[in-house]
Short mmCIF file of C-alpha atoms in Angstrom, two decimals:
data_model
loop_
_atom_site.label_atom_id
_atom_site.label_comp_id
_atom_site.label_asym_id
_atom_site.label_seq_id
_atom_site.Cartn_x
_atom_site.Cartn_y
_atom_site.Cartn_z
CA MET A 1 -111.22 10.79 -28.29
CA SER A 2 -112.29 8.05 -30.44
CA GLU A 3 -116.24 7.24 -29.87
CA ARG A 4 -115.87 3.70 -29.53
CA SER A 5 -112.71 3.47 -27.26
CA GLY A 6 -114.61 5.30 -24.58
CA VAL A 7 -111.22 6.48 -23.21
CA PRO A 8 -111.03 10.32 -22.61
CA HIS A 9 -108.12 11.95 -24.48
CA ALA A 10 -105.39 12.15 -21.91
CA ASP A 11 -102.21 10.38 -21.14
CA ALA A 12 -103.86 7.86 -19.02
CA THR A 13 -100.17 6.25 -17.61
CA SER A 14 -99.22 9.67 -16.36
CA ARG A 15 -100.39 8.88 -12.83
CA LEU A 16 -99.57 11.76 -10.27
CA SER A 17 -98.13 10.87 -6.71
CA ARG A 18 -101.36 10.60 -4.83
CA ARG A 19 -99.55 12.32 -1.74
CA GLY A 20 -98.07 14.96 -3.89
CA LEU A 21 -101.76 15.91 -5.02
CA LEU A 22 -102.87 15.70 -1.46
CA SER A 23 -100.23 18.19 -0.55
CA GLY A 24 -101.50 20.58 -3.38
CA LEU A 25 -105.03 20.30 -2.35
CA ALA A 26 -104.02 21.10 1.27
CA ALA A 27 -102.26 23.90 0.28
CA GLY A 28 -104.88 25.39 -2.07
CA SER A 29 -107.94 24.59 -0.04
CA ALA A 30 -109.06 26.85 2.85
CA LEU A 31 -110.99 24.41 4.93
CA ALA A 32 -113.35 25.56 7.18
CA THR A 33 -114.51 24.28 10.59
CA LEU A 34 -117.02 21.34 10.57
CA PRO A 35 -119.59 22.22 13.37
CA ALA A 36 -120.82 19.40 15.02
CA SER A 37 -124.62 18.37 14.73
CA GLU A 38 -126.73 15.50 15.62
CA ALA A 39 -126.90 12.55 13.41
CA VAL A 40 -130.30 12.36 12.01
CA ALA A 41 -131.87 8.85 11.06
CA ALA A 42 -131.66 8.16 7.45
CA PRO A 43 -134.59 6.76 5.88
CA ALA A 44 -111.12 -6.89 -28.33
CA ARG A 45 -107.87 -5.43 -28.04
CA HIS A 46 -104.87 -7.08 -25.97
CA HIS A 47 -103.14 -4.77 -23.54
CA LYS A 48 -100.60 -5.53 -20.74
CA PRO A 49 -102.23 -6.41 -17.64
CA ASN A 50 -103.09 -3.43 -15.25
CA HIS A 51 -100.75 -3.81 -12.28
CA ARG A 52 -101.59 -1.81 -9.11
CA PRO A 53 -99.05 0.88 -7.97
CA HIS A 54 -96.77 -0.38 -5.17
CA HIS A 55 -97.69 2.19 -2.70
CA VAL A 56 -101.30 1.14 -2.41
CA ARG A 57 -101.85 -1.11 0.59
CA VAL A 58 -104.73 -3.65 -0.77
CA PRO A 59 -107.19 -4.59 1.77
CA HIS A 60 -106.95 -8.39 2.82
CA ASP A 61 -110.53 -8.41 4.28
CA GLN A 62 -112.99 -10.06 1.93
CA ALA A 63 -116.03 -8.86 3.48
CA LEU A 64 -114.43 -5.33 2.45
CA HIS A 65 -113.56 -6.29 -1.06
CA ALA A 66 -117.03 -7.72 -1.67
CA LEU A 67 -118.72 -4.59 -0.53
CA ARG A 68 -116.42 -2.49 -2.62
CA ARG A 69 -116.57 -4.50 -5.69
CA LEU A 70 -119.98 -5.40 -5.62
CA GLY A 71 -121.54 -2.42 -4.08
CA TYR A 72 -120.58 1.10 -3.34
CA GLY A 73 -118.20 0.48 -0.55
CA PRO A 74 -118.71 -0.05 3.20
CA SER A 75 -120.81 1.49 5.66
CA PRO A 76 -120.34 0.48 9.28
CA ALA A 77 -123.44 -1.40 9.38
CA ASP A 78 -122.69 -3.01 5.77
CA LEU A 79 -119.27 -4.38 6.93
CA LYS A 80 -120.68 -5.92 10.29
CA ALA A 81 -123.44 -7.67 8.10
CA VAL A 82 -121.05 -9.20 5.71
CA ARG A 83 -118.51 -10.40 8.27
CA ALA A 84 -121.30 -11.90 10.12
CA THR A 85 -122.55 -14.00 6.96
CA GLY A 86 -119.63 -14.08 4.45
CA PRO A 87 -119.68 -12.64 1.20
CA SER A 88 -121.28 -15.57 -0.66
CA LYS A 89 -124.40 -15.77 1.55
CA TRP A 90 -124.56 -11.78 2.00
CA LEU A 91 -124.73 -11.91 -2.08
CA ASN A 92 -127.39 -14.36 -2.26
CA GLN A 93 -129.42 -12.34 0.08
CA GLN A 94 -128.84 -9.30 -2.06
CA LEU A 95 -130.00 -11.12 -5.14
CA GLN A 96 -133.43 -12.20 -3.67
CA PRO A 97 -136.35 -10.15 -4.00
CA GLY A 98 -136.97 -7.44 -1.59
CA VAL A 99 -137.46 -4.04 -1.12
CA ASP A 100 -134.85 -1.18 -1.09
CA ARG A 101 -135.37 0.83 2.30
CA CYS A 102 -134.46 4.09 0.60
CA ALA A 103 -136.86 3.81 -2.14
CA ALA A 104 -139.88 5.34 -0.79
CA GLN A 105 -138.08 8.37 0.54
CA LEU A 106 -136.48 8.77 -2.67
CA GLU A 107 -139.80 8.44 -4.71
CA LEU A 108 -141.24 11.04 -2.39
CA ILE A 109 -138.25 13.58 -3.09
CA PHE A 110 -138.18 12.72 -6.71
CA PRO A 111 -141.38 11.88 -8.01
CA LEU A 112 -140.33 11.41 -11.67
CA LEU A 113 -138.91 8.25 -10.65
CA THR A 114 -142.31 6.39 -11.04
CA GLN A 115 -143.98 8.70 -13.27
CA GLY A 116 -144.59 8.39 -17.02
CA PRO A 117 -142.82 10.36 -19.20
CA ARG A 118 -145.58 12.81 -19.94
CA ALA A 119 -146.16 13.09 -16.14
CA ALA A 120 -142.64 14.11 -15.72
CA GLU A 121 -142.40 16.52 -18.37
CA LEU A 122 -145.47 18.09 -16.76
CA GLU A 123 -144.03 17.91 -13.30
CA PHE A 124 -141.18 20.11 -14.52
CA ASP A 125 -142.99 22.18 -16.87
CA GLY A 126 -140.93 20.91 -19.58
CA ASP A 127 -137.66 22.17 -18.15
CA ALA A 128 -135.39 19.30 -19.42
CA TRP A 129 -132.38 20.47 -17.82
CA ALA A 130 -134.03 20.60 -14.36
CA ALA A 131 -135.41 17.01 -14.64
CA VAL A 132 -132.05 15.80 -15.87
CA GLU A 133 -130.42 17.19 -12.54
CA ALA A 134 -133.13 15.71 -10.29
CA TYR A 135 -132.90 12.45 -12.03
CA GLU A 136 -128.71 12.47 -11.53
CA TRP A 137 -129.30 13.35 -7.92
CA ALA A 138 -131.86 10.59 -7.20
CA THR A 139 -129.48 8.10 -8.90
CA LEU A 140 -126.60 9.34 -6.66
CA LEU A 141 -128.44 9.14 -3.48
CA ARG A 142 -129.54 5.78 -4.36
CA THR A 143 -125.89 4.47 -4.51
CA MET A 144 -125.29 6.44 -1.14
CA TYR A 145 -128.21 5.09 0.97
CA THR A 146 -129.41 2.01 -0.78
CA SER A 147 -129.85 -1.22 1.19
CA ARG A 148 -129.53 -3.28 -1.57
CA PRO A 149 -126.19 -2.04 -3.20
CA VAL A 150 -125.63 -5.12 -5.52
CA GLU A 151 -128.78 -4.45 -7.38
CA ALA A 152 -127.90 -0.66 -7.80
CA ARG A 153 -124.66 -1.63 -9.02
CA LEU A 154 -125.93 -4.23 -11.42
CA THR A 155 -128.52 -1.46 -12.55
CA GLU A 156 -125.39 0.69 -13.34
CA VAL A 157 -123.68 -2.13 -15.33
CA TRP A 158 -126.72 -2.37 -17.64
CA LEU A 159 -127.18 1.28 -18.08
CA ASP A 160 -123.51 1.54 -19.26
CA HIS A 161 -124.25 -1.63 -21.58
CA PHE A 162 -127.69 -0.38 -23.01
CA ASN A 163 -126.61 3.31 -22.95
CA VAL A 164 -129.06 5.86 -23.49
CA SER A 165 -127.87 9.52 -22.84
CA THR A 166 -129.82 12.05 -20.96
CA ALA A 167 -127.80 14.57 -22.83
CA ALA A 168 -128.66 13.57 -26.54
CA PRO A 169 -130.63 15.95 -28.48
CA LYS A 170 -133.03 13.16 -29.48
CA PRO A 171 -136.85 13.04 -29.62
CA PHE A 172 -138.67 12.01 -26.14
CA LEU A 173 -135.22 12.63 -24.12
CA PRO A 174 -134.94 13.07 -21.33
CA TRP A 175 -138.45 12.22 -20.72
CA THR A 176 -138.24 8.49 -21.32
CA ARG A 177 -135.00 8.17 -19.81
CA PHE A 178 -136.21 8.11 -16.28
CA GLU A 179 -138.79 5.34 -17.05
CA TYR A 180 -136.08 3.49 -18.85
CA ASP A 181 -134.00 3.30 -15.72
CA TYR A 182 -136.76 2.46 -13.08
CA ARG A 183 -139.13 0.40 -15.06
CA VAL A 184 -137.16 -1.41 -17.96
CA VAL A 185 -133.30 -1.71 -16.45
CA ARG A 186 -133.55 -1.87 -12.92
CA PRO A 187 -136.21 -4.57 -12.45
CA ARG A 188 -134.22 -7.01 -14.57
CA ALA A 189 -130.99 -6.18 -13.75
CA SER A 190 -130.13 -9.57 -11.92
CA GLY A 191 -132.73 -11.61 -13.90
CA PRO A 192 -132.27 -13.47 -17.33
CA PHE A 193 -130.60 -11.29 -19.86
CA ALA A 194 -132.75 -12.31 -22.34
CA GLU A 195 -135.63 -10.89 -20.69
CA LEU A 196 -133.50 -7.46 -20.30
CA LEU A 197 -132.64 -7.54 -24.06
CA LYS A 198 -136.23 -7.81 -24.92
CA ALA A 199 -137.44 -4.92 -22.74
CA VAL A 200 -134.76 -2.54 -24.12
CA LEU A 201 -135.58 -3.12 -27.64
CA VAL A 202 -139.11 -1.91 -27.23
CA SER A 203 -138.20 0.71 -24.73
CA PRO A 204 -139.50 4.03 -25.98
CA ALA A 205 -136.01 5.94 -24.71
CA MET A 206 -133.82 3.45 -26.70
CA LEU A 207 -136.31 3.57 -29.89
CA GLY A 208 -135.88 7.40 -29.38
CA TYR A 209 -132.18 7.59 -28.87
CA LEU A 210 -131.22 5.08 -32.01
CA ASP A 211 -134.09 6.78 -34.05
CA GLN A 212 -135.76 3.44 -34.59
CA TRP A 213 -139.16 5.02 -34.07
CA LEU A 214 -138.62 6.70 -37.42
CA SER A 215 -137.88 3.16 -39.32
CA THR A 216 -140.35 1.99 -41.93
CA LYS A 217 -140.46 -0.91 -44.17
CA GLU A 218 -139.52 1.17 -47.15
CA LEU A 219 -136.67 3.05 -45.31
CA PRO A 220 -135.28 0.77 -42.37
CA GLY A 221 -133.30 2.32 -39.94
CA GLU A 222 -129.82 0.48 -39.09
CA ASN A 223 -128.88 2.26 -35.80
CA LEU A 224 -130.68 0.18 -33.40
CA ALA A 225 -129.87 -3.14 -35.41
CA ARG A 226 -126.13 -2.30 -35.46
CA GLU A 227 -125.70 -1.42 -31.80
CA SER A 228 -127.62 -4.31 -30.79
CA LEU A 229 -125.08 -6.72 -32.55
CA GLU A 230 -121.82 -4.61 -31.93
CA LEU A 231 -122.46 -3.21 -28.12
CA HIS A 232 -125.19 -5.09 -26.66
CA THR A 233 -124.93 -8.98 -27.78
CA VAL A 234 -122.35 -10.77 -30.11
CA GLY A 235 -120.00 -7.89 -30.61
CA VAL A 236 -117.47 -6.46 -32.99
CA GLY A 237 -116.40 -8.93 -35.70
CA HIS A 238 -119.07 -11.40 -35.51
CA PHE A 239 -121.59 -10.11 -37.67
CA ASN A 240 -121.73 -8.47 -41.39
CA GLU A 241 -123.59 -5.92 -42.92
CA HIS A 242 -126.09 -8.38 -44.40
CA ASP A 243 -126.87 -9.15 -40.85
CA VAL A 244 -127.32 -5.58 -40.10
CA LYS A 245 -129.48 -5.10 -42.96
CA GLN A 246 -131.68 -7.98 -42.14
CA TYR A 247 -132.21 -7.41 -38.48
CA ALA A 248 -132.80 -3.73 -39.45
CA LYS A 249 -136.00 -5.05 -41.53
CA LEU A 250 -136.97 -7.12 -38.56
CA LEU A 251 -137.03 -4.22 -36.29
CA THR A 252 -139.46 -2.31 -38.50
CA GLY A 253 -142.71 -1.54 -36.78
CA LEU A 254 -141.16 -0.83 -33.54
CA THR A 255 -142.05 2.83 -32.77
CA VAL A 256 -143.26 5.39 -30.13
CA ASP A 257 -146.81 7.00 -29.73
CA VAL A 258 -145.97 10.64 -29.74
CA GLN A 259 -148.71 11.57 -27.65
CA THR A 260 -148.14 9.25 -24.60
CA LEU A 261 -144.53 8.66 -25.38
CA GLN A 262 -145.26 5.01 -24.89
CA PHE A 263 -144.08 1.84 -27.01
CA GLU A 264 -146.37 1.26 -29.90
CA TYR A 265 -146.30 -1.45 -32.52
CA ASP A 266 -147.21 -0.27 -36.01
CA PRO A 267 -148.07 -3.31 -38.60
CA SER A 268 -148.18 -1.01 -41.40
CA ARG A 269 -144.38 0.06 -40.95
CA HIS A 270 -143.39 -3.65 -40.82
CA HIS A 271 -141.26 -5.19 -43.33
CA THR A 272 -142.38 -8.75 -44.33
CA GLY A 273 -140.56 -11.56 -46.33
CA HIS A 274 -137.90 -14.23 -45.43
CA LEU A 275 -134.73 -12.94 -43.24
CA GLU A 276 -131.82 -14.76 -42.17
CA ILE A 277 -129.46 -12.95 -39.32
CA LEU A 278 -126.46 -14.97 -37.90
CA GLY A 279 -128.21 -18.46 -38.65
CA PHE A 280 -131.46 -17.29 -37.37
CA LYS A 281 -134.10 -18.16 -40.19
CA THR A 282 -137.84 -16.89 -40.23
CA SER A 283 -140.50 -16.79 -42.86
CA ASN A 284 -141.27 -13.19 -41.39
CA ARG A 285 -144.86 -13.46 -43.14
CA SER A 286 -147.08 -11.59 -40.80
CA ARG A 287 -147.44 -7.82 -40.50
CA HIS A 288 -147.26 -8.44 -36.50
CA GLY A 289 -143.80 -8.98 -36.16
CA LEU A 290 -143.41 -8.45 -32.59
CA ALA A 291 -143.31 -11.78 -31.39
CA THR A 292 -140.49 -12.82 -34.10
CA VAL A 293 -138.40 -9.91 -32.68
CA HIS A 294 -138.77 -11.56 -29.10
CA HIS A 295 -137.85 -14.83 -30.73
CA PHE A 296 -134.58 -13.30 -32.23
CA ALA A 297 -133.74 -11.68 -28.82
CA GLU A 298 -133.85 -15.13 -27.18
CA TYR A 299 -131.54 -16.37 -29.87
CA LEU A 300 -129.02 -13.48 -29.82
CA ALA A 301 -129.03 -13.65 -25.73
CA HIS A 302 -127.98 -17.55 -25.98
CA HIS A 303 -125.63 -16.95 -28.72
CA PRO A 304 -122.15 -18.13 -27.71
CA ARG A 305 -120.46 -14.82 -28.80
CA THR A 306 -123.32 -12.87 -26.56
CA ALA A 307 -122.35 -15.14 -23.76
CA GLN A 308 -118.68 -14.33 -24.16
CA ASN A 309 -119.44 -10.49 -24.39
CA VAL A 310 -121.73 -10.53 -21.48
CA ALA A 311 -119.08 -12.58 -19.52
CA ARG A 312 -116.41 -9.91 -20.50
CA ARG A 313 -118.59 -7.12 -19.46
CA LEU A 314 -119.42 -8.59 -16.17
CA LEU A 315 -115.65 -9.50 -15.42
CA VAL A 316 -114.15 -6.20 -16.64
CA HIS A 317 -116.38 -4.37 -13.94
CA TYR A 318 -116.17 -6.70 -11.14
CA VAL A 319 -112.82 -8.16 -11.52
CA GLU A 320 -110.13 -6.74 -13.66
CA ASP A 321 -109.51 -4.79 -16.94
CA HIS A 322 -107.91 -7.90 -18.80
CA PRO A 323 -109.46 -11.06 -17.56
CA SER A 324 -108.00 -14.14 -19.08
CA ARG A 325 -109.53 -16.19 -21.85
CA HIS A 326 -110.09 -19.19 -19.57
CA LEU A 327 -111.84 -17.30 -17.26
CA VAL A 328 -114.28 -15.52 -19.70
CA ASP A 329 -115.00 -19.03 -21.12
CA ARG A 330 -115.78 -20.43 -17.83
CA VAL A 331 -118.08 -17.51 -16.87
CA ALA A 332 -119.64 -17.98 -20.51
CA ARG A 333 -120.32 -21.32 -20.04
CA HIS A 334 -122.20 -20.73 -16.76
CA TYR A 335 -124.35 -18.14 -18.20
CA LEU A 336 -125.35 -20.33 -20.94
CA LYS A 337 -125.96 -23.25 -18.53
CA HIS A 338 -128.38 -21.20 -16.18
CA GLY A 339 -130.20 -19.76 -19.06
CA THR A 340 -128.66 -16.28 -19.22
CA ASP A 341 -129.19 -15.53 -15.59
CA ILE A 342 -127.39 -12.36 -14.67
CA GLY A 343 -127.68 -13.06 -10.64
CA GLU A 344 -126.67 -16.91 -11.09
CA THR A 345 -123.48 -15.51 -13.43
CA LEU A 346 -122.57 -12.87 -10.62
CA LYS A 347 -122.55 -15.53 -7.97
CA PHE A 348 -120.59 -17.55 -10.11
CA ILE A 349 -117.90 -14.94 -10.78
CA VAL A 350 -117.66 -14.11 -6.81
CA GLU A 351 -116.99 -17.87 -6.28
CA GLN A 352 -113.94 -17.91 -8.71
CA ASP A 353 -110.44 -17.61 -7.23
CA GLU A 354 -109.68 -14.50 -9.26
CA PHE A 355 -112.46 -12.34 -7.85
CA PHE A 356 -110.61 -12.18 -4.35
CA ALA A 357 -107.27 -12.43 -6.16
CA SER A 358 -108.07 -9.37 -7.87
CA ARG A 359 -108.10 -6.87 -4.92
CA GLY A 360 -106.64 -3.35 -5.83
CA ARG A 361 -106.96 -3.75 -9.66
CA LYS A 362 -109.91 -1.63 -10.23
CA ALA A 363 -110.02 2.19 -9.89
CA ARG A 364 -113.06 3.73 -8.61
CA ARG A 365 -115.05 5.88 -11.12
CA PRO A 366 -115.95 9.33 -9.83
CA SER A 367 -119.61 8.96 -8.83
CA GLU A 368 -118.16 5.71 -7.00
CA TRP A 369 -115.73 7.52 -5.03
CA PHE A 370 -118.64 10.24 -4.22
CA ALA A 371 -120.75 7.36 -3.01
CA ALA A 372 -118.17 5.51 -1.10
CA ALA A 373 -117.25 8.61 0.79
CA VAL A 374 -120.83 9.54 1.84
CA ARG A 375 -121.41 5.85 2.87
CA GLY A 376 -118.29 5.58 5.10
CA LEU A 377 -119.14 9.01 6.49
CA GLY A 378 -122.62 8.05 7.41
CA TRP A 379 -124.10 11.13 6.86
CA THR A 380 -127.93 11.47 6.53
CA LEU A 381 -130.66 12.91 4.06
CA ALA A 382 -131.48 16.35 5.18
CA ALA A 383 -135.10 17.71 4.73
CA ARG A 384 -136.76 16.97 1.44
CA PRO A 385 -136.03 19.45 -1.30
CA SER A 386 -138.57 20.83 -4.13
CA VAL A 387 -137.42 18.97 -7.17
CA ARG A 388 -138.66 21.83 -9.35
CA HIS A 389 -136.21 24.02 -8.01
CA LEU A 390 -133.37 21.64 -7.68
CA SER A 391 -131.05 23.27 -10.18
CA HIS A 392 -131.58 26.67 -8.63
CA VAL A 393 -130.44 25.33 -5.03
CA SER A 394 -126.98 26.77 -4.85
CA SER A 395 -125.55 24.53 -2.12
CA TRP A 396 -126.16 21.55 -4.66
CA LYS A 397 -124.87 22.95 -7.67
CA PRO A 398 -121.02 22.35 -6.91
CA TYR A 399 -121.43 18.58 -6.46
CA LEU A 400 -122.84 18.04 -10.08
CA GLY A 401 -120.27 20.39 -11.49
CA GLN A 402 -117.32 18.54 -10.30
CA LEU A 403 -118.86 15.35 -11.46
CA ARG A 404 -119.35 16.69 -14.91
CA ALA A 405 -115.92 18.16 -14.98
CA ALA A 406 -114.74 14.64 -13.79
CA GLY A 407 -116.51 13.29 -16.64
CA HIS A 408 -119.12 10.86 -14.61
CA ALA A 409 -122.31 12.56 -13.99
CA PRO A 410 -124.99 9.88 -14.17
CA GLY A 411 -126.29 9.31 -17.60
CA GLU A 412 -124.77 12.01 -19.55
CA TRP A 413 -122.40 9.89 -21.66
CA LEU A 414 -123.43 10.76 -25.22
CA ALA A 415 -122.16 7.70 -27.15
CA PRO A 416 -124.05 4.41 -27.20
CA ASN A 417 -121.11 2.48 -25.78
CA GLY A 418 -121.57 3.89 -22.20
CA TYR A 419 -119.23 5.10 -19.46
CA PRO A 420 -116.06 3.20 -19.86
CA GLN A 421 -115.40 0.31 -17.47
CA VAL A 422 -111.30 0.22 -17.51
CA ASN A 423 -108.91 2.05 -15.31
CA ALA A 424 -107.05 4.03 -17.78
CA ALA A 425 -110.23 6.18 -18.58
CA TRP A 426 -110.44 7.33 -14.72
CA THR A 427 -106.93 7.52 -13.65
CA ASN A 428 -105.46 10.24 -15.86
CA SER A 429 -104.57 13.65 -13.55
CA ASN A 430 -107.32 15.54 -14.76
CA THR A 431 -110.12 13.12 -13.83
CA MET A 432 -108.48 12.60 -10.48
CA LEU A 433 -107.99 16.21 -9.91
CA HIS A 434 -111.49 16.96 -10.32
CA THR A 435 -112.48 13.90 -8.55
CA TRP A 436 -110.73 15.20 -5.50
CA GLY A 437 -112.32 18.53 -6.06
CA LEU A 438 -115.65 16.82 -5.61
CA LEU A 439 -114.62 15.21 -2.28
CA ALA A 440 -113.26 18.39 -0.91
CA THR A 441 -116.73 19.82 -1.64
CA THR A 442 -118.32 16.87 -0.08
CA VAL A 443 -116.64 17.41 3.23
CA ASP A 444 -116.91 21.43 2.95
CA PRO A 445 -119.57 22.33 5.80
CA THR A 446 -120.48 25.40 3.81
CA GLN A 447 -121.67 23.15 0.79
CA ARG A 448 -124.45 21.29 2.33
CA GLY A 449 -126.27 19.95 -0.64
CA PRO A 450 -128.77 17.09 0.39
CA PHE A 451 -126.72 16.26 3.40
CA VAL A 452 -126.80 16.58 7.25
CA LYS A 453 -123.05 16.75 7.89
CA SER A 454 -121.17 15.93 11.06
CA ALA A 455 -117.64 15.38 12.06
CA GLY A 456 -118.83 12.15 13.61
CA PRO A 457 -116.03 9.75 12.54
CA ALA A 458 -113.19 11.94 13.61
CA ALA A 459 -114.93 13.24 16.66
CA ALA A 460 -115.97 9.57 17.52
CA ALA A 461 -112.25 8.66 17.20
CA TRP A 462 -111.15 11.15 19.77
CA SER A 463 -110.61 10.13 23.47
CA PRO A 464 -108.80 11.94 26.25
CA GLY A 465 -105.09 11.50 26.14
CA ALA A 466 -105.01 10.01 22.82
CA THR A 467 -102.16 10.89 20.32
CA ILE A 468 -103.02 12.27 16.66
CA ASP A 469 -101.71 9.20 15.33
CA GLU A 470 -104.08 7.01 17.29
CA ILE A 471 -107.10 9.32 16.40
CA ILE A 472 -106.20 9.22 12.56
CA LYS A 473 -105.95 5.39 12.75
CA ARG A 474 -109.15 4.95 14.32
CA ALA A 475 -111.11 7.68 12.32
CA ALA A 476 -109.73 6.38 9.10
CA PHE A 477 -110.54 2.77 9.78
CA GLN A 478 -114.35 4.12 10.63
CA ILE A 479 -114.52 6.08 7.54
CA THR A 480 -112.71 3.34 5.24
CA GLY A 481 -113.18 0.08 6.81
CA GLN A 482 -109.47 -0.66 6.67
CA GLU A 483 -106.32 0.33 8.49
CA PHE A 484 -103.83 2.90 7.18
CA ASP A 485 -100.17 2.14 7.49
CA LYS A 486 -97.76 4.19 9.53
CA ALA A 487 -96.56 6.16 6.67
CA HIS A 488 -100.02 7.30 5.38
CA ARG A 489 -101.01 8.18 9.04
CA HIS A 490 -97.88 10.31 9.39
CA ALA A 491 -98.67 11.92 6.12
CA ILE A 492 -102.16 12.81 6.99
CA ALA A 493 -100.68 14.27 10.49
CA ALA A 494 -98.60 16.74 8.67
CA LEU A 495 -101.19 17.63 6.14
CA ILE A 496 -103.25 18.80 9.20
CA LYS A 497 -100.12 20.34 10.60
CA ARG A 498 -100.03 17.97 13.74
CA HIS A 499 -97.17 15.72 14.85
CA PRO A 500 -98.41 12.12 15.27
CA SER A 501 -97.06 12.09 18.92
CA ASP A 502 -99.04 15.19 19.81
CA VAL A 503 -101.91 14.44 22.44
CA ALA A 504 -105.22 15.74 21.42
CA GLY A 505 -107.31 17.91 23.79
CA ALA A 506 -110.89 18.68 24.20
CA SER A 507 -110.38 22.03 22.01
CA TRP A 508 -109.10 20.04 18.94
CA ARG A 509 -112.17 17.52 19.01
CA THR A 510 -114.97 20.31 19.35
CA GLY A 511 -113.68 23.67 17.67
CA ALA A 512 -110.76 23.21 15.24
CA ALA A 513 -110.43 22.54 11.48
CA ALA A 514 -108.40 19.57 12.15
CA ALA A 515 -111.29 17.27 12.44
CA HIS A 516 -112.55 18.30 9.03
CA GLU A 517 -109.20 18.39 7.44
CA LEU A 518 -108.87 14.69 8.99
CA ILE A 519 -111.95 13.61 7.26
CA HIS A 520 -111.06 15.34 3.91
CA PHE A 521 -107.46 13.48 3.77
CA ALA A 522 -108.67 10.19 4.88
CA ILE A 523 -111.13 9.74 2.18
CA CYS A 524 -108.74 11.12 -0.41
CA ALA A 525 -106.04 8.57 0.54
CA SER A 526 -104.72 6.36 -2.17
CA GLU A 527 -105.63 3.27 -0.08
CA TYR A 528 -109.29 3.96 0.03
CA MET A 529 -109.99 5.86 -3.13
CA GLU A 530 -107.75 4.72 -5.83
CA VAL A 531 -108.95 1.33 -5.80
CA ARG A 532 -112.09 -0.86 -5.00
#
């Protein structure tokens, strides 16, 4: 695998039949009965366009499309809210300052979200792996229970764009990574890109990850300068080695206090003297060069090539893998017109015809499948776990294990380019098999994890005298927000060993494995899980 390509080494075009794989999963899984339980209130290379497979029935409901693309899929309450206001008004509301209703509960469960790096290290007695798993669960649960899914998804976009890996064998990691997410990226995810870039450049997590904390005027480190130009701003082909070396000199002085793990500016390390980078000129006379770093970050954020790079990043994530040059240009102009404001740029993207015309052209990544399944099923959080012992709780382990096997555990991508955004990285057979394994674990009642599981959607779809086909139709709609066509409903009926015209009795509703299996195959169905 090429580090820069970001595409796992697999034949991305060898896509298996979804129904065939579903049948294999059915044959290979011993699906236990799902006991009923009361719900508990939850707190630039050019490629050919990626055409959606002919067998995927794309939803035509704009509210459903908006929730899938802008957030993590619909819950019944989300769908009702967006249909009541319309996608644009809902997006405007989401981008206004507000409190995420799940934040307080998550911060109680996972104190490391609000702790400084040293406090988090103390909380976990220096057990970095336990801390990483707690952070990963906090991230996943946020996507599942957030009342601000637009903010959560934008945060994910920028954590990939400005990647710092929790798994990298670097100083200060993973302890500075948690603060990086919750104090650096998340609060700035929908604001001006210029402010986000400035904050990233002085974050202890990034300074440690790219070895900038070791850089001196005698030996300037070039890692941060190079990645800042290549990945974060102007992009490949729009700078040269002279720019990298000059930028590296400008960044000298940025370091980390090894006692507190907080940012520190050390004037004694800063190179002074005239610098010129991408047309930006500075005398750089002062040893206190932090203000000049901020000025150059503003310059970079407003650079036309950065505008193109940011526009393409957003369009590939929210619209399609290969947006037209015309669309990229329009979005880039809007980004510059609105002072690099990310929220305004996202609103502009949603207003374009291409946004709603792109239904079915983006594949869900594994953690997105997981979040969408839990949101659709309406499962609630169980009692507060002990985060110090989270990695030792057996019922939690299979979830992260499957996500790692699928290649999408939060924050673990090692290279600076972040998790890939394109479909080819996530639609190969190996990734999809592991993801379906994750979904099987998700609905398995013996693997509780952090959830209070119930057969609610399937049980709610049951009614006296209803046929199996009618129950599947209603249950699938409650879980996914859309109707399944007859062929898929009949395929699910066959997988749960029922004929579509069979009439369900009370015993099927309360005691059989069919309800569990129905949920399993509904969330694995291609219409629901393949695309967003």
